[in-house]
């Protein structure tokens, strides 16, 4: 460890390079973190724009705006952009910024690789988005790319596969870096069980990524060779099986779900104690719960496939295993509530988003429990009830945690306090519209509206119109977020080093804004 | 905070107040299984509501009482093994209690034995084909033609005039009440999923493989459903309609529609049952007008989903018919691509799906409409000669 | 420059990710097939011939075997079983035929894919001879009668009274080697 820290002392310059090449060549974890976060913000608006196209078409029955094929392409792209382009890069950005500062390390373990893993992303997404303008359009078989439908697509499919490969390489490189940082760069004397939970959840997430992203790469490579090189992994005529694709995909896909939420758990576990002015309840059980969720995520994948026809024993197993996941998840929710209990709470914007997370993620978790009941799932499967469920866990779950983290650490990043009034307005407007957007989806789903359809029966018209209003309201209220961020970057009341009076952790011991290089000398309090 | 709690309260109350309303809840359905599933759904729903109420009650109590502005001073506890064990164990017990009835229903759902009627349901892009294995009745079921016209982008047709918009077909599946019906699900192209909520039947149709399911309908009526697995451009436009008839009416329907000859799977432009591919009419010379009139119907039913109503296709995905070298060229090549399809693409082989006259009609239509004007006809006898 | 202190850990992690790729790409497909063969997942039956039972016990009941045919959209064929159903005593060997005709004016290669419902019956259903074991080449407009010889194992669970055997005929899109057009 000392060698790594010593290595950085050889640099003379302690500030960032001048000009735009600073961002191209940077190996500084803070710069790269910023790049990831800005990238995610841009993609958030691109993916959001696609969602608004979807919602606009669904505003009323009948096809008014887009061809059904383009509609399918929008649902596919919206998911790919939001998952791989927004939530994952935003979490990696936060990890880049915060993990070295939280563990008292000078930088990420592998700064050059860090630069690469970021700069692959824009190219991957350029490739993905460019397929929309190619002959035949973009991928339109759903983000799950189920064979054989995805194999019917246009030749631009090859670009989709390559872009997924690039995103995967970027994620795996980023994850390797994070694991190496956490294991090798901790302040002397800091044990694993002394790490903040954000670091813990990212450590586990990074292992999940390293384990499952290559499986996705394998699955899409098989699609590629089936489509272009005459193999028949998924073609029954050649001895293959389309259902095998779904098994391999969901073997990746279910851990992926937890990749999208575990870092959120870590963020919430940092924020709630700060604003309750009380230590996190049950730290050790939080760590064990996270680890058990990660483990269970590997043995529940087929609950996405209850309608493909499985042996009874298989259906039973996956039902029980899925229900089991709610136990450690419940422990986490209970621990957060217990942390709030008899605290001394204030409700600044990060806390509002954290509480919003807690309430609405719990709603999404409870509908997840309903989905685990196999016989009922057969009715829910592929309806808007599922759409409501995963948007409740991903938007007020993952996205809210990212927003909470942004407000929470923005003063540390910029040295300025963000505009509290507009932050609160952002929270309340978003939360109201978000529920107007997603809650009615439970109703139309239960009443029988399948997902991924561009047009529907009149019985679903009212709720869809309401959801669309919510979608536009939620979408445009994110402009407030951008406004608050840029206002904060440009100036504002100066932040103290500690920023929040209940804040604990090494990141609050460095000045605000955090200097370009922090912890070049490791902190001493753990040794 | 009050806004948030009120919002969830209103949501919960509206659910309680109208759990029976069909527009926001799962239908109870008309089969023993669907009723069990509905029971499970409501049970787990109320359990979730109870858990949610307890968690949110504690949380919001804390939010109101334990705030700094009310002078709350933070306590210092941060661990309790007893509490942790309790809130690990209690959910576990609730889950096991929930899993038992769910497992029972699941076992019942999988028991397809002793079925009295077997129907093979085959998914096509984008229609269903039903085959009654016992009587040989078989037919395709397409989205109703009026609905199909209305659902085109910017059709200018007010869709609110249709009572069951996008849930109406030309030929519904007719089933008996009070008999155990077994479904065999499969597909001829990509994966589809056959779903009728009132029967609690949803099973994927997978090309090359066969899946089973069953239903015992207890009340006569019309039950509507949809394809629920994304299957391409017109995934949203392949509804399922089941007409459940009392046993005697069902038997009469079967007797009336059972094919006299050897059953041949063919789609005619409107008739509810199988018609022979060949007919005595094939040998005569058809007039251009006759062929064009029949051809337009077949085209809109069979080809327009991909090649578009105006024949312009979708660039890169589906070739245009308008100005196409094949559709304006040599007869043999034009016939061949419709008759034998193009393996490896979405273009299906229609040899077994269209009668001689329908195929001749649609080929003639493609040559002389949609912006093409070759001026010749393709006669049913030319198709007949291929068989 | 000193050797990178992270090298060992990074090496392990890279190896792990490579191994997971290999698991997804190389191990999973055959593993999946093995699991399918064992459990009858997807209604898969044996894809290579088994030998006829010799001196095997015969069950004291009959079951119904239903024959179903599906024509994939890629195939311009007609394809149907000679008989719709058979009453079968588990343990005894039976023969039946499927009839396929290439409707198109070009030679083509077909592959029939078998599937059994319920899938729990698949491992008890054994094919001694089947046209599905190999690809079938068809001359233009040729008709073939293709035999199937099978037996059902006598220890088939009592709860199963009907077995459905479905064949889906695919056009493989390959060029026929032994037959020619017209």
PDB file of N, CA and C in Angstrom, chain A residues 131-195:
ATOM      1  N   UNK A 131     -27.479   2.817 -34.339  1.00  0.00           N
ATOM      2  CA  UNK A 131     -28.291   1.807 -35.037  1.00  0.00           C
ATOM      3  C   UNK A 131     -29.686   2.332 -35.333  1.00  0.00           C
ATOM      4  N   UNK A 132     -30.140   3.321 -34.551  1.00  0.00           N
ATOM      5  CA  UNK A 132     -31.468   3.890 -34.806  1.00  0.00           C
ATOM      6  C   UNK A 132     -31.536   4.550 -36.174  1.00  0.00           C
ATOM      7  N   UNK A 133     -30.371   4.982 -36.663  1.00  0.00           N
ATOM      8  CA  UNK A 133     -30.360   5.695 -37.937  1.00  0.00           C
ATOM      9  C   UNK A 133     -29.915   4.803 -39.081  1.00  0.00           C
ATOM     10  N   UNK A 134     -29.676   3.520 -38.777  1.00  0.00           N
ATOM     11  CA  UNK A 134     -29.232   2.609 -39.836  1.00  0.00           C
ATOM     12  C   UNK A 134     -30.442   2.008 -40.542  1.00  0.00           C
ATOM     13  N   UNK A 135     -30.168   1.399 -41.683  1.00  0.00           N
ATOM     14  CA  UNK A 135     -31.235   0.755 -42.420  1.00  0.00           C
ATOM     15  C   UNK A 135     -31.862  -0.344 -41.561  1.00  0.00           C
ATOM     16  N   UNK A 136     -33.166  -0.310 -41.445  1.00  0.00           N
ATOM     17  CA  UNK A 136     -33.847  -1.326 -40.649  1.00  0.00           C
ATOM     18  C   UNK A 136     -34.033  -0.913 -39.211  1.00  0.00           C
ATOM     19  N   UNK A 137     -33.392   0.172 -38.809  1.00  0.00           N
ATOM     20  CA  UNK A 137     -33.602   0.681 -37.461  1.00  0.00           C
ATOM     21  C   UNK A 137     -32.807  -0.058 -36.415  1.00  0.00           C
ATOM     22  N   UNK A 138     -33.045   0.333 -35.181  1.00  0.00           N
ATOM     23  CA  UNK A 138     -32.318  -0.235 -34.048  1.00  0.00           C
ATOM     24  C   UNK A 138     -32.911  -1.562 -33.624  1.00  0.00           C
ATOM     25  N   UNK A 139     -32.371  -2.130 -32.558  1.00  0.00           N
ATOM     26  CA  UNK A 139     -32.902  -3.398 -32.050  1.00  0.00           C
ATOM     27  C   UNK A 139     -34.335  -3.189 -31.582  1.00  0.00           C
ATOM     28  N   UNK A 140     -35.215  -4.137 -31.894  1.00  0.00           N
ATOM     29  CA  UNK A 140     -36.622  -3.963 -31.534  1.00  0.00           C
ATOM     30  C   UNK A 140     -37.179  -5.217 -30.888  1.00  0.00           C
ATOM     31  N   UNK A 141     -36.287  -6.063 -30.369  1.00  0.00           N
ATOM     32  CA  UNK A 141     -36.747  -7.315 -29.784  1.00  0.00           C
ATOM     33  C   UNK A 141     -36.764  -7.296 -28.272  1.00  0.00           C
ATOM     34  N   UNK A 142     -36.776  -6.102 -27.675  1.00  0.00           N
ATOM     35  CA  UNK A 142     -36.735  -6.031 -26.211  1.00  0.00           C
ATOM     36  C   UNK A 142     -35.293  -6.038 -25.736  1.00  0.00           C
ATOM     37  N   UNK A 143     -35.041  -5.404 -24.564  1.00  0.00           N
ATOM     38  CA  UNK A 143     -33.647  -5.318 -24.100  1.00  0.00           C
ATOM     39  C   UNK A 143     -33.094  -6.687 -23.750  1.00  0.00           C
ATOM     40  N   UNK A 144     -33.987  -7.652 -23.530  1.00  0.00           N
ATOM     41  CA  UNK A 144     -33.542  -9.003 -23.216  1.00  0.00           C
ATOM     42  C   UNK A 144     -33.058  -9.738 -24.463  1.00  0.00           C
ATOM     43  N   UNK A 145     -33.313  -9.176 -25.639  1.00  0.00           N
ATOM     44  CA  UNK A 145     -32.821  -9.729 -26.912  1.00  0.00           C
ATOM     45  C   UNK A 145     -33.140 -11.211 -27.074  1.00  0.00           C
ATOM     46  N   UNK A 146     -34.356 -11.587 -26.712  1.00  0.00           N
ATOM     47  CA  UNK A 146     -34.720 -13.006 -26.805  1.00  0.00           C
ATOM     48  C   UNK A 146     -34.580 -13.533 -28.233  1.00  0.00           C
ATOM     49  N   UNK A 147     -33.912 -14.658 -28.364  1.00  0.00           N
ATOM     50  CA  UNK A 147     -33.928 -15.396 -29.624  1.00  0.00           C
ATOM     51  C   UNK A 147     -35.262 -16.142 -29.664  1.00  0.00           C
ATOM     52  N   UNK A 148     -35.803 -16.416 -30.816  1.00  0.00           N
ATOM     53  CA  UNK A 148     -35.330 -16.083 -32.157  1.00  0.00           C
ATOM     54  C   UNK A 148     -35.767 -14.696 -32.648  1.00  0.00           C
ATOM     55  N   UNK A 149     -36.563 -13.959 -31.857  1.00  0.00           N
ATOM     56  CA  UNK A 149     -37.051 -12.673 -32.374  1.00  0.00           C
ATOM     57  C   UNK A 149     -35.901 -11.731 -32.695  1.00  0.00           C
ATOM     58  N   UNK A 150     -34.917 -11.641 -31.773  1.00  0.00           N
ATOM     59  CA  UNK A 150     -33.838 -10.687 -32.000  1.00  0.00           C
ATOM     60  C   UNK A 150     -33.038 -11.059 -33.242  1.00  0.00           C
ATOM     61  N   UNK A 151     -33.045 -12.357 -33.600  1.00  0.00           N
ATOM     62  CA  UNK A 151     -32.282 -12.798 -34.767  1.00  0.00           C
ATOM     63  C   UNK A 151     -32.965 -12.425 -36.081  1.00  0.00           C
ATOM     64  N   UNK A 152     -34.249 -12.046 -35.997  1.00  0.00           N
ATOM     65  CA  UNK A 152     -34.952 -11.609 -37.209  1.00  0.00           C
ATOM     66  C   UNK A 152     -34.594 -10.190 -37.587  1.00  0.00           C
ATOM     67  N   UNK A 153     -33.928  -9.481 -36.672  1.00  0.00           N
ATOM     68  CA  UNK A 153     -33.711  -8.052 -36.852  1.00  0.00           C
ATOM     69  C   UNK A 153     -32.775  -7.735 -38.003  1.00  0.00           C
ATOM     70  N   UNK A 154     -32.619  -6.438 -38.268  1.00  0.00           N
ATOM     71  CA  UNK A 154     -31.749  -6.001 -39.367  1.00  0.00           C
ATOM     72  C   UNK A 154     -30.272  -6.234 -39.033  1.00  0.00           C
ATOM     73  N   UNK A 155     -29.411  -5.980 -40.033  1.00  0.00           N
ATOM     74  CA  UNK A 155     -27.981  -6.216 -39.845  1.00  0.00           C
ATOM     75  C   UNK A 155     -27.362  -5.319 -38.774  1.00  0.00           C
ATOM     76  N   UNK A 156     -28.044  -4.222 -38.440  1.00  0.00           N
ATOM     77  CA  UNK A 156     -27.508  -3.335 -37.406  1.00  0.00           C
ATOM     78  C   UNK A 156     -27.378  -4.064 -36.067  1.00  0.00           C
ATOM     79  N   UNK A 157     -27.989  -5.246 -35.980  1.00  0.00           N
ATOM     80  CA  UNK A 157     -27.885  -6.061 -34.773  1.00  0.00           C
ATOM     81  C   UNK A 157     -26.434  -6.293 -34.360  1.00  0.00           C
ATOM     82  N   UNK A 158     -25.562  -6.437 -35.359  1.00  0.00           N
ATOM     83  CA  UNK A 158     -24.141  -6.664 -35.048  1.00  0.00           C
ATOM     84  C   UNK A 158     -23.585  -5.513 -34.215  1.00  0.00           C
ATOM     85  N   UNK A 159     -24.004  -4.282 -34.542  1.00  0.00           N
ATOM     86  CA  UNK A 159     -23.512  -3.123 -33.788  1.00  0.00           C
ATOM     87  C   UNK A 159     -24.030  -3.142 -32.362  1.00  0.00           C
ATOM     88  N   UNK A 160     -25.272  -3.598 -32.216  1.00  0.00           N
ATOM     89  CA  UNK A 160     -25.841  -3.687 -30.870  1.00  0.00           C
ATOM     90  C   UNK A 160     -25.003  -4.644 -30.026  1.00  0.00           C
ATOM     91  N   UNK A 161     -24.680  -5.802 -30.623  1.00  0.00           N
ATOM     92  CA  UNK A 161     -23.893  -6.790 -29.889  1.00  0.00           C
ATOM     93  C   UNK A 161     -22.526  -6.217 -29.517  1.00  0.00           C
ATOM     94  N   UNK A 162     -21.892  -5.558 -30.497  1.00  0.00           N
ATOM     95  CA  UNK A 162     -20.562  -5.008 -30.194  1.00  0.00           C
ATOM     96  C   UNK A 162     -20.655  -3.950 -29.115  1.00  0.00           C
ATOM     97  N   UNK A 163     -21.701  -3.129 -29.160  1.00  0.00           N
ATOM     98  CA  UNK A 163     -21.792  -2.093 -28.135  1.00  0.00           C
ATOM     99  C   UNK A 163     -22.003  -2.733 -26.766  1.00  0.00           C
ATOM    100  N   UNK A 164     -22.752  -3.830 -26.715  1.00  0.00           N
ATOM    101  CA  UNK A 164     -22.923  -4.508 -25.422  1.00  0.00           C
ATOM    102  C   UNK A 164     -21.581  -5.084 -24.956  1.00  0.00           C
ATOM    103  N   UNK A 165     -20.813  -5.601 -25.903  1.00  0.00           N
ATOM    104  CA  UNK A 165     -19.482  -6.084 -25.524  1.00  0.00           C
ATOM    105  C   UNK A 165     -18.628  -4.963 -24.946  1.00  0.00           C
ATOM    106  N   UNK A 166     -18.667  -3.797 -25.600  1.00  0.00           N
ATOM    107  CA  UNK A 166     -17.853  -2.679 -25.095  1.00  0.00           C
ATOM    108  C   UNK A 166     -18.308  -2.250 -23.702  1.00  0.00           C
ATOM    109  N   UNK A 167     -19.637  -2.126 -23.540  1.00  0.00           N
ATOM    110  CA  UNK A 167     -20.139  -1.746 -22.209  1.00  0.00           C
ATOM    111  C   UNK A 167     -19.694  -2.760 -21.175  1.00  0.00           C
ATOM    112  N   UNK A 168     -19.745  -4.028 -21.560  1.00  0.00           N
ATOM    113  CA  UNK A 168     -19.356  -5.090 -20.633  1.00  0.00           C
ATOM    114  C   UNK A 168     -17.893  -4.989 -20.268  1.00  0.00           C
ATOM    115  N   UNK A 169     -17.040  -4.765 -21.277  1.00  0.00           N
ATOM    116  CA  UNK A 169     -15.608  -4.650 -20.998  1.00  0.00           C
ATOM    117  C   UNK A 169     -15.357  -3.475 -20.056  1.00  0.00           C
ATOM    118  N   UNK A 170     -16.046  -2.369 -20.340  1.00  0.00           N
ATOM    119  CA  UNK A 170     -15.900  -1.198 -19.483  1.00  0.00           C
ATOM    120  C   UNK A 170     -16.309  -1.517 -18.040  1.00  0.00           C
ATOM    121  N   UNK A 171     -17.456  -2.194 -17.893  1.00  0.00           N
ATOM    122  CA  UNK A 171     -17.929  -2.512 -16.539  1.00  0.00           C
ATOM    123  C   UNK A 171     -16.985  -3.440 -15.814  1.00  0.00           C
ATOM    124  N   UNK A 172     -16.489  -4.448 -16.539  1.00  0.00           N
ATOM    125  CA  UNK A 172     -15.613  -5.411 -15.869  1.00  0.00           C
ATOM    126  C   UNK A 172     -14.301  -4.735 -15.477  1.00  0.00           C
ATOM    127  N   UNK A 173     -13.765  -3.892 -16.375  1.00  0.00           N
ATOM    128  CA  UNK A 173     -12.533  -3.181 -16.022  1.00  0.00           C
ATOM    129  C   UNK A 173     -12.759  -2.285 -14.810  1.00  0.00           C
ATOM    130  N   UNK A 174     -13.889  -1.562 -14.825  1.00  0.00           N
ATOM    131  CA  UNK A 174     -14.210  -0.699 -13.691  1.00  0.00           C
ATOM    132  C   UNK A 174     -14.324  -1.501 -12.404  1.00  0.00           C
ATOM    133  N   UNK A 175     -14.939  -2.676 -12.500  1.00  0.00           N
ATOM    134  CA  UNK A 175     -15.141  -3.495 -11.300  1.00  0.00           C
ATOM    135  C   UNK A 175     -13.836  -4.030 -10.758  1.00  0.00           C
ATOM    136  N   UNK A 176     -12.977  -4.475 -11.662  1.00  0.00           N
ATOM    137  CA  UNK A 176     -11.670  -4.987 -11.226  1.00  0.00           C
ATOM    138  C   UNK A 176     -10.927  -3.880 -10.483  1.00  0.00           C
ATOM    139  N   UNK A 177     -11.006  -2.690 -11.041  1.00  0.00           N
ATOM    140  CA  UNK A 177     -10.365  -1.543 -10.415  1.00  0.00           C
ATOM    141  C   UNK A 177     -10.917  -1.292  -9.018  1.00  0.00           C
ATOM    142  N   UNK A 178     -12.217  -1.387  -8.887  1.00  0.00           N
ATOM    143  CA  UNK A 178     -12.841  -1.117  -7.587  1.00  0.00           C
ATOM    144  C   UNK A 178     -12.435  -2.175  -6.565  1.00  0.00           C
ATOM    145  N   UNK A 179     -12.453  -3.438  -6.993  1.00  0.00           N
ATOM    146  CA  UNK A 179     -12.051  -4.494  -6.055  1.00  0.00           C
ATOM    147  C   UNK A 179     -10.600  -4.278  -5.621  1.00  0.00           C
ATOM    148  N   UNK A 180      -9.731  -3.995  -6.601  1.00  0.00           N
ATOM    149  CA  UNK A 180      -8.311  -3.798  -6.266  1.00  0.00           C
ATOM    150  C   UNK A 180      -8.150  -2.601  -5.334  1.00  0.00           C
ATOM    151  N   UNK A 181      -8.906  -1.538  -5.589  1.00  0.00           N
ATOM    152  CA  UNK A 181      -8.822  -0.357  -4.732  1.00  0.00           C
ATOM    153  C   UNK A 181      -9.232  -0.703  -3.306  1.00  0.00           C
ATOM    154  N   UNK A 182     -10.349  -1.404  -3.191  1.00  0.00           N
ATOM    155  CA  UNK A 182     -10.860  -1.681  -1.844  1.00  0.00           C
ATOM    156  C   UNK A 182      -9.915  -2.615  -1.089  1.00  0.00           C
ATOM    157  N   UNK A 183      -9.373  -3.594  -1.792  1.00  0.00           N
ATOM    158  CA  UNK A 183      -8.491  -4.525  -1.077  1.00  0.00           C
ATOM    159  C   UNK A 183      -7.120  -3.935  -0.773  1.00  0.00           C
ATOM    160  N   UNK A 184      -6.599  -3.107  -1.673  1.00  0.00           N
ATOM    161  CA  UNK A 184      -5.196  -2.722  -1.540  1.00  0.00           C
ATOM    162  C   UNK A 184      -4.952  -1.287  -1.113  1.00  0.00           C
ATOM    163  N   UNK A 185      -5.968  -0.458  -1.129  1.00  0.00           N
ATOM    164  CA  UNK A 185      -5.703   0.964  -0.930  1.00  0.00           C
ATOM    165  C   UNK A 185      -6.298   1.516   0.356  1.00  0.00           C
ATOM    166  N   UNK A 186      -6.818   0.633   1.194  1.00  0.00           N
ATOM    167  CA  UNK A 186      -7.433   1.141   2.423  1.00  0.00           C
ATOM    168  C   UNK A 186      -6.391   1.778   3.336  1.00  0.00           C
ATOM    169  N   UNK A 187      -6.841   2.755   4.125  1.00  0.00           N
ATOM    170  CA  UNK A 187      -5.954   3.386   5.091  1.00  0.00           C
ATOM    171  C   UNK A 187      -5.385   2.312   6.012  1.00  0.00           C
ATOM    172  N   UNK A 188      -4.150   2.480   6.431  1.00  0.00           N
ATOM    173  CA  UNK A 188      -3.541   1.458   7.281  1.00  0.00           C
ATOM    174  C   UNK A 188      -4.415   1.218   8.505  1.00  0.00           C
ATOM    175  N   UNK A 189      -4.698  -0.045   8.755  1.00  0.00           N
ATOM    176  CA  UNK A 189      -5.452  -0.388   9.951  1.00  0.00           C
ATOM    177  C   UNK A 189      -6.957  -0.460   9.743  1.00  0.00           C
ATOM    178  N   UNK A 190      -7.437   0.024   8.602  1.00  0.00           N
ATOM    179  CA  UNK A 190      -8.894  -0.055   8.380  1.00  0.00           C
ATOM    180  C   UNK A 190      -9.256  -1.483   7.986  1.00  0.00           C
ATOM    181  N   UNK A 191     -10.037  -2.130   8.829  1.00  0.00           N
ATOM    182  CA  UNK A 191     -10.420  -3.507   8.504  1.00  0.00           C
ATOM    183  C   UNK A 191     -11.641  -3.477   7.589  1.00  0.00           C
ATOM    184  N   UNK A 192     -11.938  -4.610   6.985  1.00  0.00           N
ATOM    185  CA  UNK A 192     -13.087  -4.655   6.082  1.00  0.00           C
ATOM    186  C   UNK A 192     -14.363  -4.267   6.812  1.00  0.00           C
ATOM    187  N   UNK A 193     -14.478  -4.723   8.077  1.00  0.00           N
ATOM    188  CA  UNK A 193     -15.701  -4.439   8.821  1.00  0.00           C
ATOM    189  C   UNK A 193     -15.729  -3.016   9.376  1.00  0.00           C
ATOM    190  N   UNK A 194     -14.719  -2.217   9.030  1.00  0.00           N
ATOM    191  CA  UNK A 194     -14.771  -0.798   9.397  1.00  0.00           C
ATOM    192  C   UNK A 194     -15.107   0.069   8.187  1.00  0.00           C
ATOM    193  N   UNK A 195     -15.251  -0.562   7.038  1.00  0.00           N
ATOM    194  CA  UNK A 195     -15.505   0.225   5.825  1.00  0.00           C
ATOM    195  C   UNK A 195     -16.933   0.755   5.853  1.00  0.00           C
TER     196      UNK A 195
END
